[in-house]
Short mmCIF file of C-alpha atoms and ligand atoms in Angstrom, two decimals:
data_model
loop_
_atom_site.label_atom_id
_atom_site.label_comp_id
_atom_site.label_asym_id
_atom_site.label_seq_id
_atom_site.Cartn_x
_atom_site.Cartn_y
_atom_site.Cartn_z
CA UNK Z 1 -5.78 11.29 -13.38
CA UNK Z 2 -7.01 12.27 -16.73
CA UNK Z 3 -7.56 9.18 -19.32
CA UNK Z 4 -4.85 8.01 -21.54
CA UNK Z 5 -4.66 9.05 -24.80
CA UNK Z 6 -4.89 5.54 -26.38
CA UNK Z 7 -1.44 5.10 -28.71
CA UNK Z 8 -2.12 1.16 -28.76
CA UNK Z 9 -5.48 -0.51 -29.46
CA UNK Z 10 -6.98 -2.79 -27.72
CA UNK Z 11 -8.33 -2.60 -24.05
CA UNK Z 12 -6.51 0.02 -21.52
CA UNK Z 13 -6.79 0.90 -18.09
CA UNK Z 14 -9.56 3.28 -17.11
CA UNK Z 15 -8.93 6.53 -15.13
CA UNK Z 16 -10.25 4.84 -11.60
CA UNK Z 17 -7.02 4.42 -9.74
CA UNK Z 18 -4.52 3.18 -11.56
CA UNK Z 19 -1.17 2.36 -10.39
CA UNK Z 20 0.63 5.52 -8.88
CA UNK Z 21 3.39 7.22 -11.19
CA UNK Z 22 4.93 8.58 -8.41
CA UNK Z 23 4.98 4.54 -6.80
CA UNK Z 24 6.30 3.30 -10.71
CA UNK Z 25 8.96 5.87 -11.03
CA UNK Z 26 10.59 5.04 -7.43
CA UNK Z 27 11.88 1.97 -9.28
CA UNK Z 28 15.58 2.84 -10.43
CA UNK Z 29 15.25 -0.64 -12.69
CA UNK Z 30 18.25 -1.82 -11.18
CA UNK Z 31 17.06 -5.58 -10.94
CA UNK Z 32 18.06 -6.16 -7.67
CA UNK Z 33 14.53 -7.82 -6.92
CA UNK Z 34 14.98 -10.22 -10.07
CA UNK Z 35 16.43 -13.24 -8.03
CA UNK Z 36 14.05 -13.01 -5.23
CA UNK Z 37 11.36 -13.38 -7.87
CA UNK Z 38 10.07 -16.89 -8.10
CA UNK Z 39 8.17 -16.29 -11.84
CA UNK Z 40 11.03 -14.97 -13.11
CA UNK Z 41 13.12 -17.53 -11.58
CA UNK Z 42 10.55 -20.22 -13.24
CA UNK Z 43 9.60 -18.28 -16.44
CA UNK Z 44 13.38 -16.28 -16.63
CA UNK Z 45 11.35 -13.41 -18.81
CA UNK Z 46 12.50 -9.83 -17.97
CA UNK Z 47 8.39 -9.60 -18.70
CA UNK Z 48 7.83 -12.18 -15.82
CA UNK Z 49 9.40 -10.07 -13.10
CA UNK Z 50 9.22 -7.24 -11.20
CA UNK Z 51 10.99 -4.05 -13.01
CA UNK Z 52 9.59 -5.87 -16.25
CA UNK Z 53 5.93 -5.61 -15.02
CA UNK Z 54 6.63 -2.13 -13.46
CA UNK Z 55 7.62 -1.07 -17.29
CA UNK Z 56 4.45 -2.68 -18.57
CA UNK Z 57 2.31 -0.90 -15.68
CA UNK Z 58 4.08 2.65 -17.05
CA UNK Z 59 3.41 1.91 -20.63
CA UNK Z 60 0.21 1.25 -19.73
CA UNK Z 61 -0.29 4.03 -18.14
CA UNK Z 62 1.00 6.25 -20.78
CA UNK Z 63 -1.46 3.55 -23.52
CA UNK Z 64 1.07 2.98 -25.28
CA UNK Z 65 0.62 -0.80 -24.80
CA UNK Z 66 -2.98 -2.56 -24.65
CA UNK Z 67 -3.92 -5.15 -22.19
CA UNK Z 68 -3.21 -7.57 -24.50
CA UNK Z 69 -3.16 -11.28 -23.93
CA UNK Z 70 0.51 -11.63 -23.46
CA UNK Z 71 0.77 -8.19 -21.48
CA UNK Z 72 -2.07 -9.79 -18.85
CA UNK Z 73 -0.44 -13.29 -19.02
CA UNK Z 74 2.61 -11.31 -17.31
CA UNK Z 75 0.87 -10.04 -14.26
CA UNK Z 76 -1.41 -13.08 -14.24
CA UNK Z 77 2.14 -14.77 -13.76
CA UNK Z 78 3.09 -12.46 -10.68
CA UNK Z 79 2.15 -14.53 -7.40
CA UNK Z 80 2.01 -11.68 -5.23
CA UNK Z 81 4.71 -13.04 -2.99
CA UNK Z 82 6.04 -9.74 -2.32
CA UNK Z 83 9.09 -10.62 -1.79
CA UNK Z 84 10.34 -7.83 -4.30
CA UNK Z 85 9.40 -5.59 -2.08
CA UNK Z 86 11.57 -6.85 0.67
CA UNK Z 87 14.45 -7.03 -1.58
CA UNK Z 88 14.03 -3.34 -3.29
CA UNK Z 89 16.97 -1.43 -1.78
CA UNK Z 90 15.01 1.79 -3.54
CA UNK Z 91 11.65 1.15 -1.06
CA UNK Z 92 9.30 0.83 -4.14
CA UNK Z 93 5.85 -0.57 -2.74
CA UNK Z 94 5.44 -3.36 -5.91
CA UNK Z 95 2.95 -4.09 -3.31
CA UNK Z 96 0.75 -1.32 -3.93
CA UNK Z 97 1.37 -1.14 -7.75
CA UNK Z 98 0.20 -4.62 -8.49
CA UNK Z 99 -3.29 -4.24 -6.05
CA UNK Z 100 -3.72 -1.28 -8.31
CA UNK Z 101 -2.97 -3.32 -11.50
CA UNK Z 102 -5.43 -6.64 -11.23
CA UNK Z 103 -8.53 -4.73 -10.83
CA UNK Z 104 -7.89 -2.60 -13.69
CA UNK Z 105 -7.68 -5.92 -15.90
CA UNK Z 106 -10.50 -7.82 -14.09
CA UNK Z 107 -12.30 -4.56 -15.27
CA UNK Z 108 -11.04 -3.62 -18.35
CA UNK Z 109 -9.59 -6.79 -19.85
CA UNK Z 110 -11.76 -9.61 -21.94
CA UNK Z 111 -10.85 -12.95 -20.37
CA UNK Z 112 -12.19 -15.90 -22.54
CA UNK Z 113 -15.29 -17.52 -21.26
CA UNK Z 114 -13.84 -20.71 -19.20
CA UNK Z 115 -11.44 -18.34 -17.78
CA UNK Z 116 -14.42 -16.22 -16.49
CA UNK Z 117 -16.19 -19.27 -15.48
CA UNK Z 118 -13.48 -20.66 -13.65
CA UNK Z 119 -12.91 -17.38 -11.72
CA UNK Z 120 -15.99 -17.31 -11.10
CA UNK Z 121 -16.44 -20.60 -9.84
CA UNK Z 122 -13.06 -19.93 -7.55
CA UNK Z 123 -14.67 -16.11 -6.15
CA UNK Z 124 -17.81 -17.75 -5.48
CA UNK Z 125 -17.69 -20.66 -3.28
CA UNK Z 126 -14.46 -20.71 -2.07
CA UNK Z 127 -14.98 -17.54 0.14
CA UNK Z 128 -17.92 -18.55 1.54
CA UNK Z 129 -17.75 -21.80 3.86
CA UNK Z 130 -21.71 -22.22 3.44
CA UNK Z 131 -21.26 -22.61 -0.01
CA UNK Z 132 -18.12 -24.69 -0.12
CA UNK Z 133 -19.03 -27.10 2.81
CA UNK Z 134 -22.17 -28.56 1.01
CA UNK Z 135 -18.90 -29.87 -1.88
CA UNK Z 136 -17.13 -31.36 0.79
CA UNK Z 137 -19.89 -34.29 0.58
CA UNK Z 138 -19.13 -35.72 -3.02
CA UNK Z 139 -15.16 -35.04 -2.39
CA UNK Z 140 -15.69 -37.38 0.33
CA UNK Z 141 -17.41 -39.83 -1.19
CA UNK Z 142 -14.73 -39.75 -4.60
CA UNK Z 143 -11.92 -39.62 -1.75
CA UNK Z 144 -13.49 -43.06 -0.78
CA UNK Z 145 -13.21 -44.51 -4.24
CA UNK Z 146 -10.31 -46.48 -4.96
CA UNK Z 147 -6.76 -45.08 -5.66
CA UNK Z 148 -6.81 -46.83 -9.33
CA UNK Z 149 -10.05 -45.03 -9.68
CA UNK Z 150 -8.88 -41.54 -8.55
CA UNK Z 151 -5.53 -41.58 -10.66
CA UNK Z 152 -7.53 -42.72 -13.65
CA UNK Z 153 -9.83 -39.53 -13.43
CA UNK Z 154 -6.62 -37.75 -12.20
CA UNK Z 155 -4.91 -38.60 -15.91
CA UNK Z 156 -8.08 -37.48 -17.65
CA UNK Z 157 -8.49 -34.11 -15.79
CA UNK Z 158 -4.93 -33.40 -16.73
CA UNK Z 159 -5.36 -33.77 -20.54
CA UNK Z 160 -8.54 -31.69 -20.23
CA UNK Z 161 -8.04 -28.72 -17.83
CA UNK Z 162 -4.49 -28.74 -15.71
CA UNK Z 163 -6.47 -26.32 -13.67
CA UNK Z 164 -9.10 -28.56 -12.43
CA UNK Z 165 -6.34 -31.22 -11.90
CA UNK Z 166 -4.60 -29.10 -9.76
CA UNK Z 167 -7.63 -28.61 -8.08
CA UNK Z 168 -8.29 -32.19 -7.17
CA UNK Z 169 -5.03 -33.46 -6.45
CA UNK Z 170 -4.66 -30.38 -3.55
CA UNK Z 171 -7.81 -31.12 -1.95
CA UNK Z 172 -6.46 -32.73 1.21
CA UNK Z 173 -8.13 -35.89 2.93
CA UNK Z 174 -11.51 -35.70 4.82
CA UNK Z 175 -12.65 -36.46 7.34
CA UNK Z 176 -16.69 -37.43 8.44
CA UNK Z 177 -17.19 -34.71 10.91
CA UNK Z 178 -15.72 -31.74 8.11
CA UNK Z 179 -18.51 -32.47 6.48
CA UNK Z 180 -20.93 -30.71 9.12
CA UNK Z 181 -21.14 -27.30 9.94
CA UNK Z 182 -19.18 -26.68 13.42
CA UNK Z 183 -20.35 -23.83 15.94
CA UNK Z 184 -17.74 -22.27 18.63
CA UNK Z 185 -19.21 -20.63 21.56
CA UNK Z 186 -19.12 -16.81 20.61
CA UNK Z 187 -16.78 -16.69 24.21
CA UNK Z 188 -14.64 -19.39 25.76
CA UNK Z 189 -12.75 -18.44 29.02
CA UNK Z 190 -9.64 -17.90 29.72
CA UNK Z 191 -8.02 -20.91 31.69
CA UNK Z 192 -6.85 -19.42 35.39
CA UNK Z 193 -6.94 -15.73 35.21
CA UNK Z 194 -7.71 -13.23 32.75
CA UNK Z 195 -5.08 -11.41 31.11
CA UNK Z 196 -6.43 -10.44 27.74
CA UNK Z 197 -9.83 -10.67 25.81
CA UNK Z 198 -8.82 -11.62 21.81
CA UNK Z 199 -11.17 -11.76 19.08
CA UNK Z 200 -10.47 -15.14 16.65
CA UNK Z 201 -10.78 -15.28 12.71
CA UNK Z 202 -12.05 -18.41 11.77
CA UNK Z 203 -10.58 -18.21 8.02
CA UNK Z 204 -13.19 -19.74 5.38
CA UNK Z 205 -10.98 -22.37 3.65
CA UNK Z 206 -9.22 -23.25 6.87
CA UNK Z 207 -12.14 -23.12 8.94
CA UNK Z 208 -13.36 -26.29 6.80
CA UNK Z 209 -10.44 -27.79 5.71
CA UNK Z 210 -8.38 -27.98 9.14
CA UNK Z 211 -10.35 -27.19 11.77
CA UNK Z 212 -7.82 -28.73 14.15
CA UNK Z 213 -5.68 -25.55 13.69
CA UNK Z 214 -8.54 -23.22 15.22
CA UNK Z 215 -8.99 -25.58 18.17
CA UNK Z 216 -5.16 -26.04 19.00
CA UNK Z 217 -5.29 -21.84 18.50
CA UNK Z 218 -7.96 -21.44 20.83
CA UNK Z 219 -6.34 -23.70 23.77
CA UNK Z 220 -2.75 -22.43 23.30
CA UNK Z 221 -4.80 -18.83 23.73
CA UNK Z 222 -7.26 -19.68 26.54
CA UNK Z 223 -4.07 -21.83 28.71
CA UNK Z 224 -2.29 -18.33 27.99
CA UNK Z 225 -5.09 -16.47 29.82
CA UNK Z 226 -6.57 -15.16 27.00
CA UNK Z 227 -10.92 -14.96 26.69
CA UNK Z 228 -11.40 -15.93 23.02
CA UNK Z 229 -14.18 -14.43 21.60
CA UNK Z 230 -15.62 -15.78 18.03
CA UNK Z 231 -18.32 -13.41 16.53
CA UNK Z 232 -20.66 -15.90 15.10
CA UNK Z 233 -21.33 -13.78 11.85
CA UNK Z 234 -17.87 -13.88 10.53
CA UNK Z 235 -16.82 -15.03 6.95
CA UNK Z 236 -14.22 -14.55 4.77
CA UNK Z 237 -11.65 -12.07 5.60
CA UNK Z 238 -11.51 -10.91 1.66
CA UNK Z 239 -8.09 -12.19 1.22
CA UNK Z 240 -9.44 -14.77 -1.56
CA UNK Z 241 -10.46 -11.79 -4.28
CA UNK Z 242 -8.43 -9.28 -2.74
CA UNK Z 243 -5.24 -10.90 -4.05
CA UNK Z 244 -7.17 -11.30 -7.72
CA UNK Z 245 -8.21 -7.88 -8.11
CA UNK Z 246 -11.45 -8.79 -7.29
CA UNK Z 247 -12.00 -5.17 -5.36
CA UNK Z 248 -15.73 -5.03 -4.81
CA UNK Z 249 -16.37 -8.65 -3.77
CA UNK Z 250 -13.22 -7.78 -1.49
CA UNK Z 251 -14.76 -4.54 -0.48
CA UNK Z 252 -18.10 -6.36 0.81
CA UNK Z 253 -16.42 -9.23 2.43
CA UNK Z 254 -14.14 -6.56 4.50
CA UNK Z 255 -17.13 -4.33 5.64
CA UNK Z 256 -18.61 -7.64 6.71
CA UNK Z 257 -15.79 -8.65 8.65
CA UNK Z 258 -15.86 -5.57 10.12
CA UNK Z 259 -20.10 -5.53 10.97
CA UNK Z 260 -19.29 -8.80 12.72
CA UNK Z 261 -16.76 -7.81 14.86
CA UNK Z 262 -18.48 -4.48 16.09
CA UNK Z 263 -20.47 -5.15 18.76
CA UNK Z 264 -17.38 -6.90 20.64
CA UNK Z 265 -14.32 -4.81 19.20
CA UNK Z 266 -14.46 -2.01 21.97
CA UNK Z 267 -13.58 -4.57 24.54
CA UNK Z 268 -11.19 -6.33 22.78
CA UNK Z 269 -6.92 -6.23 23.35
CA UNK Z 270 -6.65 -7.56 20.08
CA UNK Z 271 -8.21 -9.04 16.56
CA UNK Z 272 -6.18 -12.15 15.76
CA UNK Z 273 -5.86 -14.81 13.17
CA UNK Z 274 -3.62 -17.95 12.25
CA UNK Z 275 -3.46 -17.53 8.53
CA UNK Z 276 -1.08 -15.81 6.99
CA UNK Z 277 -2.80 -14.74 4.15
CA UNK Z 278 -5.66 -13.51 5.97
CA UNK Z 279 -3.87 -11.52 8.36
CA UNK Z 280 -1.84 -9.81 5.50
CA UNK Z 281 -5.46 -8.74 4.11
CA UNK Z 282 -7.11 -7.84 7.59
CA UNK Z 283 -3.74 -5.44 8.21
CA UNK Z 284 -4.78 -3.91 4.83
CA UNK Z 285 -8.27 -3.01 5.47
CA UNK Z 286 -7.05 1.08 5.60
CA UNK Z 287 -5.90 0.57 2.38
CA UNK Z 288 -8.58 -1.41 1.55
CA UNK Z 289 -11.42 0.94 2.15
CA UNK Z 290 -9.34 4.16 2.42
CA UNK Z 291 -11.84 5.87 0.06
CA UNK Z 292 -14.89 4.56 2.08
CA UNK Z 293 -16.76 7.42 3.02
CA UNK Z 294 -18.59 5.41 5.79
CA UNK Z 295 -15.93 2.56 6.81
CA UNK Z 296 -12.77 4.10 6.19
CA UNK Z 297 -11.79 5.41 9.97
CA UNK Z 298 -13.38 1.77 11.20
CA UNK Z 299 -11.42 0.00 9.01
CA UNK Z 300 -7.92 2.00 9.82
CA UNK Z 301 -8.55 1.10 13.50
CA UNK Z 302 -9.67 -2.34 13.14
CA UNK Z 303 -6.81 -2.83 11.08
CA UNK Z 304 -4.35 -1.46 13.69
CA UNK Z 305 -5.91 -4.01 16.07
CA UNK Z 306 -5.18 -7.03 14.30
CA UNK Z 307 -2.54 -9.37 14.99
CA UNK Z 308 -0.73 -12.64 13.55
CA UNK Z 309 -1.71 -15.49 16.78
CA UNK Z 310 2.11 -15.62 16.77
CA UNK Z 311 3.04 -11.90 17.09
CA UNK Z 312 0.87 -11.68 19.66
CA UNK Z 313 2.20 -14.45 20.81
CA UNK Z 314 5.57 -13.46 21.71
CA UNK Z 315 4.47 -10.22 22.17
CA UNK Z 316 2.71 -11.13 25.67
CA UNK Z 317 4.34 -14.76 26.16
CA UNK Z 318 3.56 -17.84 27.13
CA UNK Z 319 2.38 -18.28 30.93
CA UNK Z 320 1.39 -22.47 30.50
CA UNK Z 321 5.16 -24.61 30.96
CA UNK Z 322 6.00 -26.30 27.47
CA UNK Z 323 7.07 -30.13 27.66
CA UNK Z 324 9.05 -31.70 25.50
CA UNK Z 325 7.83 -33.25 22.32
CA UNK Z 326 7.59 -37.16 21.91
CA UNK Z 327 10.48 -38.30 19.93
CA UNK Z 328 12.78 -36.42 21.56
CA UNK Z 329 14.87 -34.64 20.23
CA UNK Z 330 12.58 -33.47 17.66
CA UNK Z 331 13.93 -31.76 14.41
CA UNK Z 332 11.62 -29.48 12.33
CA UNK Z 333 11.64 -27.50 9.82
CA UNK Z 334 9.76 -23.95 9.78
CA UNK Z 335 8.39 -22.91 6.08
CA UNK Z 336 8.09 -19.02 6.28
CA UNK Z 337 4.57 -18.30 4.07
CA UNK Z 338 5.03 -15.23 2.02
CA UNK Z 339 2.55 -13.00 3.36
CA UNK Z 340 3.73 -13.49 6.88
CA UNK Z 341 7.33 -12.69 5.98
CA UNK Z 342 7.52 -10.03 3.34
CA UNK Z 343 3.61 -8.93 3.74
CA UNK Z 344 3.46 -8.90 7.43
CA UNK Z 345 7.57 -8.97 8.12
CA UNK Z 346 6.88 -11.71 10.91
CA UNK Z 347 10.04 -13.86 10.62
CA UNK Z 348 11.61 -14.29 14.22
CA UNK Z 349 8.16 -14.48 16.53
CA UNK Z 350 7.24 -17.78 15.38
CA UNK Z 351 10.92 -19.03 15.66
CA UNK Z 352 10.85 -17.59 18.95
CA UNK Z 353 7.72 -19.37 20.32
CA UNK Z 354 8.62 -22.66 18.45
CA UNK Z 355 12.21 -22.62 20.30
CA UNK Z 356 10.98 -22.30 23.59
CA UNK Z 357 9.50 -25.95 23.14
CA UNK Z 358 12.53 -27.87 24.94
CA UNK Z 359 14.72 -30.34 22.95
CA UNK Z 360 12.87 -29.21 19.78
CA UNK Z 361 15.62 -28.27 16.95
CA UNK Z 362 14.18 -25.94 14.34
CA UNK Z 363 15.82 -26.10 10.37
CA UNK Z 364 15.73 -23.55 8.02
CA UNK Z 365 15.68 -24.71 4.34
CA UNK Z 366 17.84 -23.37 1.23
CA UNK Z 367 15.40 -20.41 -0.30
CA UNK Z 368 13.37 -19.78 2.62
CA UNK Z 369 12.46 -16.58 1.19
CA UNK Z 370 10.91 -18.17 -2.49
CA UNK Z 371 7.27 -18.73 -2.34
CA UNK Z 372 5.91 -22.15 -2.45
CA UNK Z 373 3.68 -21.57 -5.26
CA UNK Z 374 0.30 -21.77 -3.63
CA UNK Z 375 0.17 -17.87 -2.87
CA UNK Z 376 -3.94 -17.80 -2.62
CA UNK Z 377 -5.75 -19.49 -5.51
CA UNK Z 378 -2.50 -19.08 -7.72
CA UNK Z 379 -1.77 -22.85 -7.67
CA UNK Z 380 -5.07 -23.09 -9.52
CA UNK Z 381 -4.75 -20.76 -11.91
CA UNK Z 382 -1.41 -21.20 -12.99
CA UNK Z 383 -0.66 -24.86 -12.34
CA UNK Z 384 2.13 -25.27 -14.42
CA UNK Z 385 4.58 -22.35 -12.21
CA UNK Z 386 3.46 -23.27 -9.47
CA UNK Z 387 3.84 -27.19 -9.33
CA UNK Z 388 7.33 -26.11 -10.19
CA UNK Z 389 8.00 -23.97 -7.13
CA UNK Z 390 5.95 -26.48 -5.29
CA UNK Z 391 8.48 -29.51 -6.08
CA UNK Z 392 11.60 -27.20 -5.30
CA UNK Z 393 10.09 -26.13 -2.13
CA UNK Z 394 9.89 -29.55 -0.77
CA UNK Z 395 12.54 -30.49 -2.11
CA UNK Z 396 14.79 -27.53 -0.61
CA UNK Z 397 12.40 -28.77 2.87
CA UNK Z 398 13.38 -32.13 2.42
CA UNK Z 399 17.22 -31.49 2.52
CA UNK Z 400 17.19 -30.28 5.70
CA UNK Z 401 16.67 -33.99 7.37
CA UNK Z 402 14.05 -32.55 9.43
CA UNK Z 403 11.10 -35.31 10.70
CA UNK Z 404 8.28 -32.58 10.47
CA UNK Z 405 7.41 -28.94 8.34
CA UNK Z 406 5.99 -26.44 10.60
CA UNK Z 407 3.52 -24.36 8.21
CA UNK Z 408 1.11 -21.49 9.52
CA UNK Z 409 -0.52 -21.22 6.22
CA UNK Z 410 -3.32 -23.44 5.16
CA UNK Z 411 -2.45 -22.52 1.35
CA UNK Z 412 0.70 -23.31 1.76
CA UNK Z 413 -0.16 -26.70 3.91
CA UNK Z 414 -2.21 -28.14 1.03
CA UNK Z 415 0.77 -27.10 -1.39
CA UNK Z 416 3.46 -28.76 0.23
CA UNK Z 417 1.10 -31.74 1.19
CA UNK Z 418 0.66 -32.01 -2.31
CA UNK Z 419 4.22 -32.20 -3.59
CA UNK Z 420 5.22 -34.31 -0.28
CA UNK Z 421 2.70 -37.05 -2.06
CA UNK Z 422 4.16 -36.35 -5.72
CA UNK Z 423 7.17 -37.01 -4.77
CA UNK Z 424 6.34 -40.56 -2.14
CA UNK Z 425 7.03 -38.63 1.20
CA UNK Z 426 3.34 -38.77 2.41
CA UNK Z 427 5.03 -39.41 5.44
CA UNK Z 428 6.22 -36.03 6.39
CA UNK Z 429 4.09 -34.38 8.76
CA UNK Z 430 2.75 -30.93 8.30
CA UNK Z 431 1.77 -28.76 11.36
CA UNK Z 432 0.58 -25.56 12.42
CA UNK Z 433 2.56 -23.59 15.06
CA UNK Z 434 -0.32 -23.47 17.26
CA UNK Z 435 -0.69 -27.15 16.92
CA UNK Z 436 2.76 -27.79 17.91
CA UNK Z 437 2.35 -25.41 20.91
CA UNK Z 438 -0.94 -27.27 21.71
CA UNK Z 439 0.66 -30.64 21.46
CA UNK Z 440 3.74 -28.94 24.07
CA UNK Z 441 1.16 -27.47 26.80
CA UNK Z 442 -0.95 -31.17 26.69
CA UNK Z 443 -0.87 -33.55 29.40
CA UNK Z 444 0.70 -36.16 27.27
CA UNK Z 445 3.16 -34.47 24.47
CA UNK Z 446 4.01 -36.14 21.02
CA UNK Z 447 4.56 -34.91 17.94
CA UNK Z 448 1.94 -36.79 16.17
S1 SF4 J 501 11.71 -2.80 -8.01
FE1 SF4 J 501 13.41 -2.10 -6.75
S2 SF4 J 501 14.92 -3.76 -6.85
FE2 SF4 J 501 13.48 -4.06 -8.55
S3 SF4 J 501 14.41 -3.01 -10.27
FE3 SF4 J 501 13.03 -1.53 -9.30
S4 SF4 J 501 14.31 -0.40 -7.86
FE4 SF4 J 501 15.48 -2.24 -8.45
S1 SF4 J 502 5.15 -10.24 -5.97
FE1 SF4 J 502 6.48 -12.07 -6.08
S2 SF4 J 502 6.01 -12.97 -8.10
FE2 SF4 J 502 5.20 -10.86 -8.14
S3 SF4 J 502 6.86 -9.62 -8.97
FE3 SF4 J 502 7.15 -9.55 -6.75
S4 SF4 J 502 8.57 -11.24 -6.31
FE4 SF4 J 502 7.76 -11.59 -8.40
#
């Protein structure tokens, strides 16, 4: 595409892949997406939705706007739930046009210098659990400090940076033995006989901050039959700075991914992970590095390989009998995480492995389409939206009655956790799937 001819001043995008004008002018503007849009639906701008950041993306195209601070703000404001695409009777791939969009204004756009610092701080530790684990120390020790203490600095942090108190207050609760590094065997057998050989992604936040959800993942699979293998190299799948335009950081982490799981993919059945962020990012590694001279074919068929642990779930069943869950009868409710629904379009295989756990009655809640607000690192960089999806969502979770929230997540987890405690219900469970399953397939079955 040949440069814009700048009608506007102030920065544009560059020529290096900018979102497709054959993608923008699928969109027929007909604002059926504009409900399903939680910052419109919390901002109500026309600029704050879908078709109104499609017409910025075209003006932008043609220059005859500038990334200016309020044109950014509006795709800053875009959580990248996707779930315009899902509504979009026209098929218009919003998903495509907005991955296009942030790198151009990570590239092109001057963000102040906290901003920058703050990214930074975000794209550089969280991704990387050798960097973040070493933090988990003084969290621990300010977690152990009293709770007049902790809302005192709480009230502070709010008056200076909302960001940074959004950051503490979703850090969930420690324990001693997160705070050293954990090693899985690189293969754990499958219990009985073989049927499959999986390959497990650890996740980097998850991996750290509830590591119970990899070890219920890796029974459920090895009582299933499956030999889990864990290539000891692995980081971060790249969904972190993927879903903030951050393309070359996402770039590396995604060929790294891909290095580690090499030597074992050949023998593989299947790549699989428990987080549905991650696993929308690991299906996208085609896209990814489509223009990869060297990792491009690699990264369509790893891609093709991966799996959500629950689609592959249902997809091969369950072998090990499920008990009932202690109290009986249970009543949960299931929180669909946006990149599993309208990213991955995974709505019925975790219902239908959660059902098959007798006397356990699953809830839907009121908006079970409307992102929670966490959506990556969004909930800490736009706390303001987001704590106000956060407090609908449980709210809408709460109505149901349900004991429990089933969550396979871990961005959502922390977000809900957090707005369970804002609003005095710290007694509301959160669980994985695989933890629930786990629980179901033990000797001895509760709930808690
Ligand atoms: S994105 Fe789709 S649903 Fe939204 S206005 Fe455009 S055509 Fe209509
Ligand atoms: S991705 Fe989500 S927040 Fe962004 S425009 Fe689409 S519906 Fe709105």
């Amino acid at each position: 595409m040949s440069e814009p001819v700048a009608l506007s001043q102030g920065p544009m995008f560059d020529g290096v892949d900018p979102p497709d004008p054959k993608l923008i002018d699928a969109c027929v503007h007909c604002g059926f997406c504009l409900t399903t849009c939680p910052s419109y639906r919390v901002i109500g701008k026309e600029t704050d939705s879908p078709r109104g950041r499609i017409y910025q993306m075209d003006a932008l195209n043609q220059g005859q706007i500038a990334l200016s601070p309020a044109t950014v703000s509006h795709f800053d404001s875009c959580l990248g739930c996707l779930a315009c695409v899902t509504a979009c009777p026209s098929g218009v791939q919003y998903d495509r046009l907005i991955a296009a969009t942030r790198p151009q204004i990570e590239r092109n756009y001057p963000r102040s210098l906290w901003d920058r610092l703050y990214r930074q701080f975000l794209f550089t530790v969280f991704p990387y659990p050798g960097r973040l684990r070493p933090l988990l120390w003084p969290l621990w020790l300010y977690q152990r400090m009293g709770g007049k203490v902790r809302a005192w600095i709480r009230k502070r942090l709010e008056k200076v940076s909302p960001r940074l108190a959004a950051m503490e207050s979703l850090m969930p609760p420690l324990q001693p033995e997160q705070l050293l590094p954990k090693q899985y065997p690189e293969r754990i057998p499958a219990v009985g006989e073989r049927r499959f050989r999986v390959g497990l992604v650890l996740g980097c936040v998850q991996r750290l901050f509830t590591p119970q959800v990899n070890e219920a993942s890796i029974r459920v699979l090895t009582r299933n039959g499956c030999e889990v293998v864990i290539p000891p190299a692995q980081g971060c799948c790249a969904a972190l700075p993927h879903h903030q335009g951050q393309l070359q950081q996402a770039k590396t982490l995604a060929r790294q991914m891909m290095d580690a799981f090499a030597p074992y993919e050949p023998e593989l059945d299947a790549i699989l992970i428990n987080a549905s962020g991650c696993g929308h990012t690991l299906k996208e590694y085609g896209h990814l590095l489509g223009q990869d001279p060297v990792y491009k074919e690699r990264a369509a068929r790893f891609a093709a390989q991966v799996k959500d642990i629950q689609e592959f779930l249902a997809q091969v069943g369950l072998t090990t009998p499920l008990q009932p869950l202690q109290p009986e009868p249970l009543v949960l409710v299931y929180q669909d995480a946006c990149h599993m629904l309208h990213g991955q379009r995974l709505s019925q295989e975790p219902r239908q492995l959660l059902r098959q756990i007798p006397g356990l009655e699953l809830r839907d809640p009121v908006d079970a389409a409307l992102c929670c607000g966490s959506s990556g690192v969004y909930n800490l960089l736009q706390p303001k939206v987001a704590a106000e999806l956060g407090s609908q969502k449980v709210q809408n979770l709460l109505n149901t009655g349900a004991q429990g929230i089933v969550s396979a997540n871990i961005g959502c987890r922390l977000q809900i956790q957090k707005h369970l405690d804002l609003q005095g219900r710290q007694g509301i469970p959160i669980v994985h799937p695989m933890e629930l399953l786990d629980r179901a397939m033990s000797p001895q079955p509760g709930f808690q």
